[in-house]
Amino acid sequence: MAEAHQAVAFQFTVTPDGVDFRLSREALKHVYLSGINSWKKRLIRIKNGILRGVYPGSPTSWLVVIMATVGSSFCNVDISLGLVSCIQRCLPQGCGPYQTPQTRALLSMAIFSTGVWVTGIFFFRQTLKLLLCYHGWMFEMHGKTSNLTRIWAMCIRLLSSRHPMLYSFQTSLPKLPVPRVSATIQRYLESVRPLLDDEEYYRMELLAKEFQDKTAPRLQKYLVLKSWWASNYVSDWWEEYIYLRGRSPLMVNSNYYVMDLVLIKNTDVQAARLGNIIHAMIMYRRKLDREEIKPVMALGIVPMCSYQMERMFNTTRIPGKDTDVLQHLSDSRHVAVYHKGRFFKLWLYEGARLLKPQDLEMQFQRILDDPSPPQPGEEKLAALTAGGRVEWAQARQAFFSSGKNKAALEAIERAAFFVALDEESYSYDPEDEASLSLYGKALLHGNCYNRWFDKSFTLISFKNGQLGLNAEHAWADAPIIGHLWEFVLGTDSFHLGYTETGHCLGKPNPALAPPTRLQWDIPKQAVIESSYQVAKALADDVELYCFQFLPFGKGLIKKCRTSPDAFVQIALQLAHFRDRGKFCLTYEASMTRMFREGRTETVRSCTSESTAFVQAMMEGSHTKADLRDLFQKAAKKHQNMYRLAMTGAGIDRHLFCLYLVSKYLGVSSPFLAEVLSEPWRLSTSQIPQSQIRMFDPEQHPNHLGAGGGFGPVADDGYGVSYMIAGENTIFFHISSKFSSSETNAQRFGNHIRKALLDIADLFQVPKAYS
C-alpha cells in the first residue's frame, strides 16, 4: 500500500464542505526534484550552446580582449585606431548616472572588444574549416610525412588546442563535396571492368557515355545547388530512402547486433549485470546531454562529425504505410522491459537522483521473480516490429491509437531504450565453435517477439549474465553504438565492479516502488500471429557462422607492409572465388564523418588488381615473389579507393543522389536504373574498436569484444562483418540464407580461414603464427 500511495502526487474527494485534497508530501517532493532537475538540464544546454557557439574562443578570452582594450586606453594607446571614439559618438545621448563620459567610454570599448573577439572567432573557424578540407595526409605513405602535412598538423593543433566539447567542431567541419560526374563515371567503369566480359563492358560504356553527355549535366546542377543549401547533400536522402522508406522487416534485413566481452565474465547474476550496465548507459547519456564526451579524432587531431550521437537514446522508429519516421525525445526517465511475455515500465530515477546499480539490480530481480502470466496477445506483441512495416502501421493505427493500448505503447516508444530479459543462456566457449554462432543468432533475431526492433537499440540480457545489443540502423551507423558500448563495458569492468558473490556494490533501497506492468487490451491477435510467421520464416532462413581466427591478427599483417583492412578484403575476394568460382560486386562500408553530417560511402573492393592476384593464386604457377607483387598492387589500390571514399570522392552515394534527382524531375536514365539495381552479393564491414581508451589492451588482453554482424543483403549472397580485435586475433561474422543453394556460411568461413593463411604464407610467416 505504501508504494501505491507514493505512486500518485495527490488524491481528492468531494465532500459537503467542498473538495478535500490529500497531498502526498513524498510524491510532491519527487515532483519538485524532477522539476529542478529539468531546469538544471535546460541551463546546462544553454551554457553548452554558448560555449560551443564561441569555440575556439571562450568567455575568458572575451574578458582578456576587453581588459587589453581598456588597459591600452589608460596607457593612452588607441589600439582601435579611432573605432572606440566612433562607437562612442554613435551611442544614443541620455541622462542619469549610467550616461557619464566614463561609462560611455567603457561601453564603447566593450562593444569594440566584443566585435574584435567575434571577428577573431569567425576567422579562426573559417581557417579551421579550410584546414580540414586538406586530405593530402591520407594519401601519404606511412612514415613519409611531407613538410606541408607537418605544417598543416601544427596549425590544426593550434586552432583546436582548447578542450573541445562533443559538438564544438560541427560548424567548422567542411561540407561533403559533390564529385565531378566524369570522375564518378570513370571510377564506376573501372570498378565493374573485372565483372564484365568485353561485350557487356562495351555496352555499359555506351550507356555511361550517353548519361554523362545528355542527362547528367542537368541532374548535377540540382545536386550542386543542394550541396550549397543543405548541410550534407547525401545524408537526409540516404536516411529516408534507404532506411525509412523500406517496407520489408527490419529484423535481419536492417538491424544489426553487437556482442559482449567474450573471453571474461564479470558476474553470472543477470540482474546485477543489468544494474551496472544500465547505470553506465545513463551515465553516458548524461555526458552526452552535457556534451562532456570528447569528439572522435582521426590521428588525434582531425575531428569526426558527432551529429549521429544526438538520437542514441529516447528514439523510436514509428511505422507508416509509405514511410516511417524517427521519433526522438529530449529526455526519458524510464526503460521498457520484456520478460516471459510481459512488458514492464522501470523508472531510472527517484526524483532527480539516478538509481544506483544496486537499486537497479533489485528492480530487475523483482521483474525476474514476478510470477504473473502474460495478458492475452501480450506475449508475441513485439512480433509486429519484426514483420512487414505496412502491416505494423495498419495494426498500430487500428488497435493502438486510444485507451490502455495507446498508453502502454507510448511507455515503450518513449522509453530511453528497450531491455529484453531472456530465459536462455548464451556465451562464447572457445572449445565449442558453434557457441559463438548461436550467441549471434540470439542477438540478431531472438525468437522474433522478444526484441522491440523499432527502438534505437535493445539491450539483451541472457540468464547467465551475458549481454548484447540489437540496434536499429536508420538513426546512426555501427561506430556510434560501438562508442557507447565501449564506454559501458569499460565502466562496468573497471569503475563499478561487483561483490565476491557477483552482486552490485552497496545496499539497495527496498522502499522503491516496483516496476509497473503495462496493461493491454488486444482483441484481434491474428495480426500479431501473421507478423510472427513472416518474421519466423525470415529468421529460420538465416544461416550465421561466427568464428575467432587465432593464427594471427594485425600484428603480423603490419609486417606484410599493408593495411589490415586491405589484407582481409583481398582474402575475402580469394575466399569468394574459391567458394563460388566467380567474382561479384563487393560492398565495403567506409565512413565520411570528416564532413558535416557524413555517414558512409561504399568501397567497391572487387578491383582489377585484386582479381589479377586471385587468378594468379588459383593458377598455382606463379612464384611467391610475383604473387607478393600482385598482392601489394591490389592492397595499394584498395587503400587508395578507401581514402577516396572517406574524402568524398566515392562512387555510389553520388550516383544514388543523381538517381533521386532524376526521379524528382521525371527523367529516365537506363544507366542509373541499371547501376542502382545491381545486387551486392558480398556485403562487408569492418567493426571499429578502441574509440575510447578506457584501459590498456596490452595489460588486459582478455577484455575483448567479438564485434557484431548483420544479415545478408542479397538472397544469394553473403554478409561478412569482421573485427581485427588485436595483435593476434580476428573475429568474423558471416551470414547467408539456407534457401539459397549457392551459399553456405560455414563453407565460406572455411574458405576465409584458408585464404588468410595462404596470403600470410606468401610473406614467409614465422612458425609461431602458423
PDB file of N, CA and C in Angstrom, residues 547-623:
ATOM      1  N   PHE A 547      33.173 -17.012 -36.022  1.00  0.00           N
ATOM      2  CA  PHE A 547      34.347 -17.726 -35.510  1.00  0.00           C
ATOM      3  C   PHE A 547      35.461 -16.742 -35.171  1.00  0.00           C
ATOM      4  N   GLN A 548      36.353 -17.199 -34.314  1.00  0.00           N
ATOM      5  CA  GLN A 548      37.535 -16.426 -33.927  1.00  0.00           C
ATOM      6  C   GLN A 548      38.732 -17.002 -34.677  1.00  0.00           C
ATOM      7  N   PHE A 549      39.382 -16.142 -35.463  1.00  0.00           N
ATOM      8  CA  PHE A 549      40.574 -16.558 -36.214  1.00  0.00           C
ATOM      9  C   PHE A 549      41.802 -16.275 -35.351  1.00  0.00           C
ATOM     10  N   LEU A 550      42.497 -17.313 -34.909  1.00  0.00           N
ATOM     11  CA  LEU A 550      43.558 -17.181 -33.928  1.00  0.00           C
ATOM     12  C   LEU A 550      44.993 -17.225 -34.466  1.00  0.00           C
ATOM     13  N   PRO A 551      45.250 -17.748 -35.688  1.00  0.00           N
ATOM     14  CA  PRO A 551      46.648 -17.830 -36.118  1.00  0.00           C
ATOM     15  C   PRO A 551      47.400 -16.507 -36.096  1.00  0.00           C
ATOM     16  N   PHE A 552      46.742 -15.400 -36.445  1.00  0.00           N
ATOM     17  CA  PHE A 552      47.403 -14.094 -36.380  1.00  0.00           C
ATOM     18  C   PHE A 552      46.354 -12.990 -36.440  1.00  0.00           C
ATOM     19  N   GLY A 553      46.808 -11.774 -36.168  1.00  0.00           N
ATOM     20  CA  GLY A 553      45.944 -10.594 -36.234  1.00  0.00           C
ATOM     21  C   GLY A 553      46.674  -9.460 -36.914  1.00  0.00           C
ATOM     22  N   LYS A 554      46.421  -8.233 -36.456  1.00  0.00           N
ATOM     23  CA  LYS A 554      47.021  -7.095 -37.149  1.00  0.00           C
ATOM     24  C   LYS A 554      48.523  -7.002 -36.922  1.00  0.00           C
ATOM     25  N   GLY A 555      49.030  -7.654 -35.862  1.00  0.00           N
ATOM     26  CA  GLY A 555      50.471  -7.625 -35.608  1.00  0.00           C
ATOM     27  C   GLY A 555      51.267  -8.167 -36.772  1.00  0.00           C
ATOM     28  N   LEU A 556      50.898  -9.343 -37.256  1.00  0.00           N
ATOM     29  CA  LEU A 556      51.616  -9.935 -38.380  1.00  0.00           C
ATOM     30  C   LEU A 556      51.282  -9.227 -39.693  1.00  0.00           C
ATOM     31  N   ILE A 557      50.027  -8.804 -39.855  1.00  0.00           N
ATOM     32  CA  ILE A 557      49.616  -8.166 -41.110  1.00  0.00           C
ATOM     33  C   ILE A 557      50.438  -6.908 -41.365  1.00  0.00           C
ATOM     34  N   LYS A 558      50.715  -6.149 -40.313  1.00  0.00           N
ATOM     35  CA  LYS A 558      51.508  -4.928 -40.487  1.00  0.00           C
ATOM     36  C   LYS A 558      52.930  -5.248 -40.930  1.00  0.00           C
ATOM     37  N   LYS A 559      53.421  -6.420 -40.550  1.00  0.00           N
ATOM     38  CA  LYS A 559      54.754  -6.824 -41.002  1.00  0.00           C
ATOM     39  C   LYS A 559      54.781  -7.109 -42.506  1.00  0.00           C
ATOM     40  N   CYS A 560      53.601  -7.323 -43.064  1.00  0.00           N
ATOM     41  CA  CYS A 560      53.498  -7.523 -44.515  1.00  0.00           C
ATOM     42  C   CYS A 560      53.450  -6.193 -45.268  1.00  0.00           C
ATOM     43  N   ARG A 561      53.583  -5.102 -44.548  1.00  0.00           N
ATOM     44  CA  ARG A 561      53.592  -3.743 -45.117  1.00  0.00           C
ATOM     45  C   ARG A 561      52.316  -3.435 -45.893  1.00  0.00           C
ATOM     46  N   THR A 562      51.210  -3.752 -45.267  1.00  0.00           N
ATOM     47  CA  THR A 562      49.915  -3.419 -45.858  1.00  0.00           C
ATOM     48  C   THR A 562      48.933  -3.125 -44.740  1.00  0.00           C
ATOM     49  N   SER A 563      47.840  -2.487 -45.061  1.00  0.00           N
ATOM     50  CA  SER A 563      46.838  -2.197 -44.035  1.00  0.00           C
ATOM     51  C   SER A 563      46.077  -3.480 -43.706  1.00  0.00           C
ATOM     52  N   PRO A 564      45.719  -3.680 -42.427  1.00  0.00           N
ATOM     53  CA  PRO A 564      44.955  -4.879 -42.060  1.00  0.00           C
ATOM     54  C   PRO A 564      43.642  -4.999 -42.825  1.00  0.00           C
ATOM     55  N   ASP A 565      42.964  -3.861 -43.081  1.00  0.00           N
ATOM     56  CA  ASP A 565      41.689  -3.913 -43.791  1.00  0.00           C
ATOM     57  C   ASP A 565      41.878  -4.399 -45.221  1.00  0.00           C
ATOM     58  N   ALA A 566      42.906  -3.890 -45.915  1.00  0.00           N
ATOM     59  CA  ALA A 566      43.174  -4.331 -47.294  1.00  0.00           C
ATOM     60  C   ALA A 566      43.520  -5.813 -47.319  1.00  0.00           C
ATOM     61  N   PHE A 567      44.282  -6.276 -46.327  1.00  0.00           N
ATOM     62  CA  PHE A 567      44.667  -7.685 -46.236  1.00  0.00           C
ATOM     63  C   PHE A 567      43.420  -8.569 -46.167  1.00  0.00           C
ATOM     64  N   VAL A 568      42.494  -8.206 -45.271  1.00  0.00           N
ATOM     65  CA  VAL A 568      41.284  -9.011 -45.097  1.00  0.00           C
ATOM     66  C   VAL A 568      40.397  -8.935 -46.333  1.00  0.00           C
ATOM     67  N   GLN A 569      40.258  -7.750 -46.914  1.00  0.00           N
ATOM     68  CA  GLN A 569      39.386  -7.602 -48.079  1.00  0.00           C
ATOM     69  C   GLN A 569      39.887  -8.425 -49.273  1.00  0.00           C
ATOM     70  N   ILE A 570      41.182  -8.464 -49.485  1.00  0.00           N
ATOM     71  CA  ILE A 570      41.728  -9.269 -50.589  1.00  0.00           C
ATOM     72  C   ILE A 570      41.554 -10.762 -50.280  1.00  0.00           C
ATOM     73  N   ALA A 571      41.696 -11.120 -48.995  1.00  0.00           N
ATOM     74  CA  ALA A 571      41.450 -12.506 -48.602  1.00  0.00           C
ATOM     75  C   ALA A 571      39.991 -12.882 -48.859  1.00  0.00           C
ATOM     76  N   LEU A 572      39.067 -11.951 -48.638  1.00  0.00           N
ATOM     77  CA  LEU A 572      37.647 -12.212 -48.911  1.00  0.00           C
ATOM     78  C   LEU A 572      37.413 -12.442 -50.401  1.00  0.00           C
ATOM     79  N   GLN A 573      38.124 -11.710 -51.248  1.00  0.00           N
ATOM     80  CA  GLN A 573      37.983 -11.916 -52.697  1.00  0.00           C
ATOM     81  C   GLN A 573      38.478 -13.310 -53.097  1.00  0.00           C
ATOM     82  N   LEU A 574      39.604 -13.720 -52.524  1.00  0.00           N
ATOM     83  CA  LEU A 574      40.139 -15.059 -52.808  1.00  0.00           C
ATOM     84  C   LEU A 574      39.184 -16.130 -52.285  1.00  0.00           C
ATOM     85  N   ALA A 575      38.669 -15.933 -51.086  1.00  0.00           N
ATOM     86  CA  ALA A 575      37.742 -16.899 -50.498  1.00  0.00           C
ATOM     87  C   ALA A 575      36.460 -16.999 -51.314  1.00  0.00           C
ATOM     88  N   HIS A 576      35.945 -15.860 -51.771  1.00  0.00           N
ATOM     89  CA  HIS A 576      34.696 -15.878 -52.542  1.00  0.00           C
ATOM     90  C   HIS A 576      34.883 -16.584 -53.878  1.00  0.00           C
ATOM     91  N   PHE A 577      36.017 -16.355 -54.523  1.00  0.00           N
ATOM     92  CA  PHE A 577      36.256 -17.025 -55.809  1.00  0.00           C
ATOM     93  C   PHE A 577      36.358 -18.534 -55.609  1.00  0.00           C
ATOM     94  N   ARG A 578      37.014 -18.960 -54.532  1.00  0.00           N
ATOM     95  CA  ARG A 578      37.085 -20.393 -54.244  1.00  0.00           C
ATOM     96  C   ARG A 578      35.710 -20.963 -53.894  1.00  0.00           C
ATOM     97  N   ASP A 579      34.863 -20.150 -53.292  1.00  0.00           N
ATOM     98  CA  ASP A 579      33.536 -20.598 -52.877  1.00  0.00           C
ATOM     99  C   ASP A 579      32.558 -20.664 -54.044  1.00  0.00           C
ATOM    100  N   ARG A 580      32.572 -19.627 -54.898  1.00  0.00           N
ATOM    101  CA  ARG A 580      31.560 -19.521 -55.955  1.00  0.00           C
ATOM    102  C   ARG A 580      32.124 -19.688 -57.363  1.00  0.00           C
ATOM    103  N   GLY A 581      33.443 -19.672 -57.507  1.00  0.00           N
ATOM    104  CA  GLY A 581      34.046 -19.819 -58.830  1.00  0.00           C
ATOM    105  C   GLY A 581      33.928 -18.591 -59.701  1.00  0.00           C
ATOM    106  N   LYS A 582      33.606 -17.442 -59.130  1.00  0.00           N
ATOM    107  CA  LYS A 582      33.475 -16.203 -59.897  1.00  0.00           C
ATOM    108  C   LYS A 582      33.598 -15.015 -58.956  1.00  0.00           C
ATOM    109  N   PHE A 583      33.790 -13.846 -59.547  1.00  0.00           N
ATOM    110  CA  PHE A 583      33.848 -12.612 -58.774  1.00  0.00           C
ATOM    111  C   PHE A 583      32.461 -11.979 -58.720  1.00  0.00           C
ATOM    112  N   CYS A 584      32.283 -11.087 -57.762  1.00  0.00           N
ATOM    113  CA  CYS A 584      30.983 -10.417 -57.637  1.00  0.00           C
ATOM    114  C   CYS A 584      31.171  -8.988 -57.154  1.00  0.00           C
ATOM    115  N   LEU A 585      30.143  -8.190 -57.332  1.00  0.00           N
ATOM    116  CA  LEU A 585      30.142  -6.821 -56.852  1.00  0.00           C
ATOM    117  C   LEU A 585      30.228  -6.846 -55.323  1.00  0.00           C
ATOM    118  N   THR A 586      31.238  -6.179 -54.780  1.00  0.00           N
ATOM    119  CA  THR A 586      31.509  -6.254 -53.345  1.00  0.00           C
ATOM    120  C   THR A 586      31.346  -4.886 -52.700  1.00  0.00           C
ATOM    121  N   TYR A 587      30.641  -4.880 -51.587  1.00  0.00           N
ATOM    122  CA  TYR A 587      30.356  -3.647 -50.835  1.00  0.00           C
ATOM    123  C   TYR A 587      31.174  -3.656 -49.558  1.00  0.00           C
ATOM    124  N   GLU A 588      31.950  -2.599 -49.349  1.00  0.00           N
ATOM    125  CA  GLU A 588      32.575  -2.391 -48.045  1.00  0.00           C
ATOM    126  C   GLU A 588      32.205  -1.001 -47.568  1.00  0.00           C
ATOM    127  N   ALA A 589      31.719  -0.897 -46.344  1.00  0.00           N
ATOM    128  CA  ALA A 589      31.297   0.394 -45.804  1.00  0.00           C
ATOM    129  C   ALA A 589      32.507   1.192 -45.333  1.00  0.00           C
ATOM    130  N   SER A 590      32.538   2.467 -45.731  1.00  0.00           N
ATOM    131  CA  SER A 590      33.573   3.395 -45.285  1.00  0.00           C
ATOM    132  C   SER A 590      32.875   4.635 -44.743  1.00  0.00           C
ATOM    133  N   MET A 591      33.423   5.257 -43.735  1.00  0.00           N
ATOM    134  CA  MET A 591      32.768   6.430 -43.151  1.00  0.00           C
ATOM    135  C   MET A 591      33.155   7.709 -43.893  1.00  0.00           C
ATOM    136  N   THR A 592      32.254   8.688 -43.839  1.00  0.00           N
ATOM    137  CA  THR A 592      32.552  10.026 -44.379  1.00  0.00           C
ATOM    138  C   THR A 592      32.341  11.068 -43.279  1.00  0.00           C
ATOM    139  N   ARG A 593      32.686  10.721 -42.057  1.00  0.00           N
ATOM    140  CA  ARG A 593      32.427  11.594 -40.913  1.00  0.00           C
ATOM    141  C   ARG A 593      33.438  12.723 -40.770  1.00  0.00           C
ATOM    142  N   MET A 594      34.393  12.826 -41.684  1.00  0.00           N
ATOM    143  CA  MET A 594      35.249  14.010 -41.681  1.00  0.00           C
ATOM    144  C   MET A 594      34.503  15.211 -42.251  1.00  0.00           C
ATOM    145  N   PHE A 595      33.309  14.950 -42.796  1.00  0.00           N
ATOM    146  CA  PHE A 595      32.455  16.014 -43.317  1.00  0.00           C
ATOM    147  C   PHE A 595      31.231  16.168 -42.413  1.00  0.00           C
ATOM    148  N   ARG A 596      30.627  17.329 -42.469  1.00  0.00           N
ATOM    149  CA  ARG A 596      29.480  17.615 -41.623  1.00  0.00           C
ATOM    150  C   ARG A 596      28.307  16.702 -41.972  1.00  0.00           C
ATOM    151  N   GLU A 597      27.764  16.038 -40.961  1.00  0.00           N
ATOM    152  CA  GLU A 597      26.638  15.109 -41.086  1.00  0.00           C
ATOM    153  C   GLU A 597      26.940  13.955 -42.041  1.00  0.00           C
ATOM    154  N   GLY A 598      28.214  13.608 -42.164  1.00  0.00           N
ATOM    155  CA  GLY A 598      28.594  12.488 -43.018  1.00  0.00           C
ATOM    156  C   GLY A 598      28.243  11.156 -42.379  1.00  0.00           C
ATOM    157  N   ARG A 599      27.890  10.191 -43.209  1.00  0.00           N
ATOM    158  CA  ARG A 599      27.592   8.852 -42.716  1.00  0.00           C
ATOM    159  C   ARG A 599      28.549   7.846 -43.345  1.00  0.00           C
ATOM    160  N   THR A 600      28.167   7.261 -44.481  1.00  0.00           N
ATOM    161  CA  THR A 600      29.010   6.223 -45.078  1.00  0.00           C
ATOM    162  C   THR A 600      29.142   6.415 -46.583  1.00  0.00           C
ATOM    163  N   GLU A 601      30.113   5.732 -47.128  1.00  0.00           N
ATOM    164  CA  GLU A 601      30.305   5.618 -48.570  1.00  0.00           C
ATOM    165  C   GLU A 601      30.701   4.177 -48.858  1.00  0.00           C
ATOM    166  N   THR A 602      30.531   3.749 -50.093  1.00  0.00           N
ATOM    167  CA  THR A 602      30.849   2.384 -50.487  1.00  0.00           C
ATOM    168  C   THR A 602      32.249   2.302 -51.093  1.00  0.00           C
ATOM    169  N   VAL A 603      33.011   1.326 -50.637  1.00  0.00           N
ATOM    170  CA  VAL A 603      34.266   0.975 -51.293  1.00  0.00           C
ATOM    171  C   VAL A 603      34.000  -0.294 -52.087  1.00  0.00           C
ATOM    172  N   ARG A 604      34.188  -0.218 -53.399  1.00  0.00           N
ATOM    173  CA  ARG A 604      33.967  -1.392 -54.258  1.00  0.00           C
ATOM    174  C   ARG A 604      35.249  -2.224 -54.273  1.00  0.00           C
ATOM    175  N   SER A 605      35.275  -3.224 -53.398  1.00  0.00           N
ATOM    176  CA  SER A 605      36.524  -3.934 -53.101  1.00  0.00           C
ATOM    177  C   SER A 605      36.991  -4.883 -54.196  1.00  0.00           C
ATOM    178  N   CYS A 606      36.091  -5.248 -55.087  1.00  0.00           N
ATOM    179  CA  CYS A 606      36.491  -6.146 -56.180  1.00  0.00           C
ATOM    180  C   CYS A 606      37.069  -5.290 -57.307  1.00  0.00           C
ATOM    181  N   THR A 607      38.396  -5.274 -57.416  1.00  0.00           N
ATOM    182  CA  THR A 607      39.090  -4.444 -58.402  1.00  0.00           C
ATOM    183  C   THR A 607      39.838  -5.304 -59.411  1.00  0.00           C
ATOM    184  N   SER A 608      40.289  -4.686 -60.483  1.00  0.00           N
ATOM    185  CA  SER A 608      41.097  -5.411 -61.486  1.00  0.00           C
ATOM    186  C   SER A 608      42.372  -5.950 -60.847  1.00  0.00           C
ATOM    187  N   GLU A 609      42.932  -5.182 -59.902  1.00  0.00           N
ATOM    188  CA  GLU A 609      44.171  -5.608 -59.242  1.00  0.00           C
ATOM    189  C   GLU A 609      43.924  -6.803 -58.321  1.00  0.00           C
ATOM    190  N   SER A 610      42.811  -6.771 -57.558  1.00  0.00           N
ATOM    191  CA  SER A 610      42.537  -7.899 -56.649  1.00  0.00           C
ATOM    192  C   SER A 610      42.181  -9.156 -57.426  1.00  0.00           C
ATOM    193  N   THR A 611      41.449  -9.003 -58.539  1.00  0.00           N
ATOM    194  CA  THR A 611      41.096 -10.189 -59.341  1.00  0.00           C
ATOM    195  C   THR A 611      42.330 -10.778 -60.021  1.00  0.00           C
ATOM    196  N   ALA A 612      43.266  -9.895 -60.409  1.00  0.00           N
ATOM    197  CA  ALA A 612      44.514 -10.402 -61.009  1.00  0.00           C
ATOM    198  C   ALA A 612      45.288 -11.233 -59.989  1.00  0.00           C
ATOM    199  N   PHE A 613      45.319 -10.779 -58.755  1.00  0.00           N
ATOM    200  CA  PHE A 613      46.001 -11.541 -57.702  1.00  0.00           C
ATOM    201  C   PHE A 613      45.303 -12.875 -57.456  1.00  0.00           C
ATOM    202  N   VAL A 614      43.979 -12.845 -57.357  1.00  0.00           N
ATOM    203  CA  VAL A 614      43.220 -14.070 -57.088  1.00  0.00           C
ATOM    204  C   VAL A 614      43.428 -15.084 -58.215  1.00  0.00           C
ATOM    205  N   GLN A 615      43.355 -14.631 -59.450  1.00  0.00           N
ATOM    206  CA  GLN A 615      43.542 -15.540 -60.582  1.00  0.00           C
ATOM    207  C   GLN A 615      44.937 -16.145 -60.579  1.00  0.00           C
ATOM    208  N   ALA A 616      45.933 -15.347 -60.220  1.00  0.00           N
ATOM    209  CA  ALA A 616      47.301 -15.862 -60.145  1.00  0.00           C
ATOM    210  C   ALA A 616      47.424 -16.902 -59.029  1.00  0.00           C
ATOM    211  N   MET A 617      46.765 -16.671 -57.918  1.00  0.00           N
ATOM    212  CA  MET A 617      46.783 -17.642 -56.830  1.00  0.00           C
ATOM    213  C   MET A 617      46.108 -18.945 -57.251  1.00  0.00           C
ATOM    214  N   MET A 618      45.026 -18.834 -58.009  1.00  0.00           N
ATOM    215  CA  MET A 618      44.299 -20.035 -58.439  1.00  0.00           C
ATOM    216  C   MET A 618      45.069 -20.829 -59.477  1.00  0.00           C
ATOM    217  N   GLU A 619      45.842 -20.132 -60.292  1.00  0.00           N
ATOM    218  CA  GLU A 619      46.615 -20.839 -61.332  1.00  0.00           C
ATOM    219  C   GLU A 619      47.705 -21.712 -60.724  1.00  0.00           C
ATOM    220  N   GLY A 620      48.323 -21.232 -59.650  1.00  0.00           N
ATOM    221  CA  GLY A 620      49.318 -22.034 -58.943  1.00  0.00           C
ATOM    222  C   GLY A 620      50.662 -22.148 -59.628  1.00  0.00           C
ATOM    223  N   SER A 621      50.907 -21.354 -60.676  1.00  0.00           N
ATOM    224  CA  SER A 621      52.168 -21.462 -61.418  1.00  0.00           C
ATOM    225  C   SER A 621      53.087 -20.273 -61.194  1.00  0.00           C
ATOM    226  N   HIS A 622      52.661 -19.334 -60.357  1.00  0.00           N
ATOM    227  CA  HIS A 622      53.457 -18.123 -60.129  1.00  0.00           C
ATOM    228  C   HIS A 622      54.365 -18.291 -58.912  1.00  0.00           C
ATOM    229  N   THR A 623      55.491 -17.582 -58.953  1.00  0.00           N
ATOM    230  CA  THR A 623      56.402 -17.614 -57.812  1.00  0.00           C
ATOM    231  C   THR A 623      55.836 -16.765 -56.684  1.00  0.00           C
TER     232      THR A 623
END
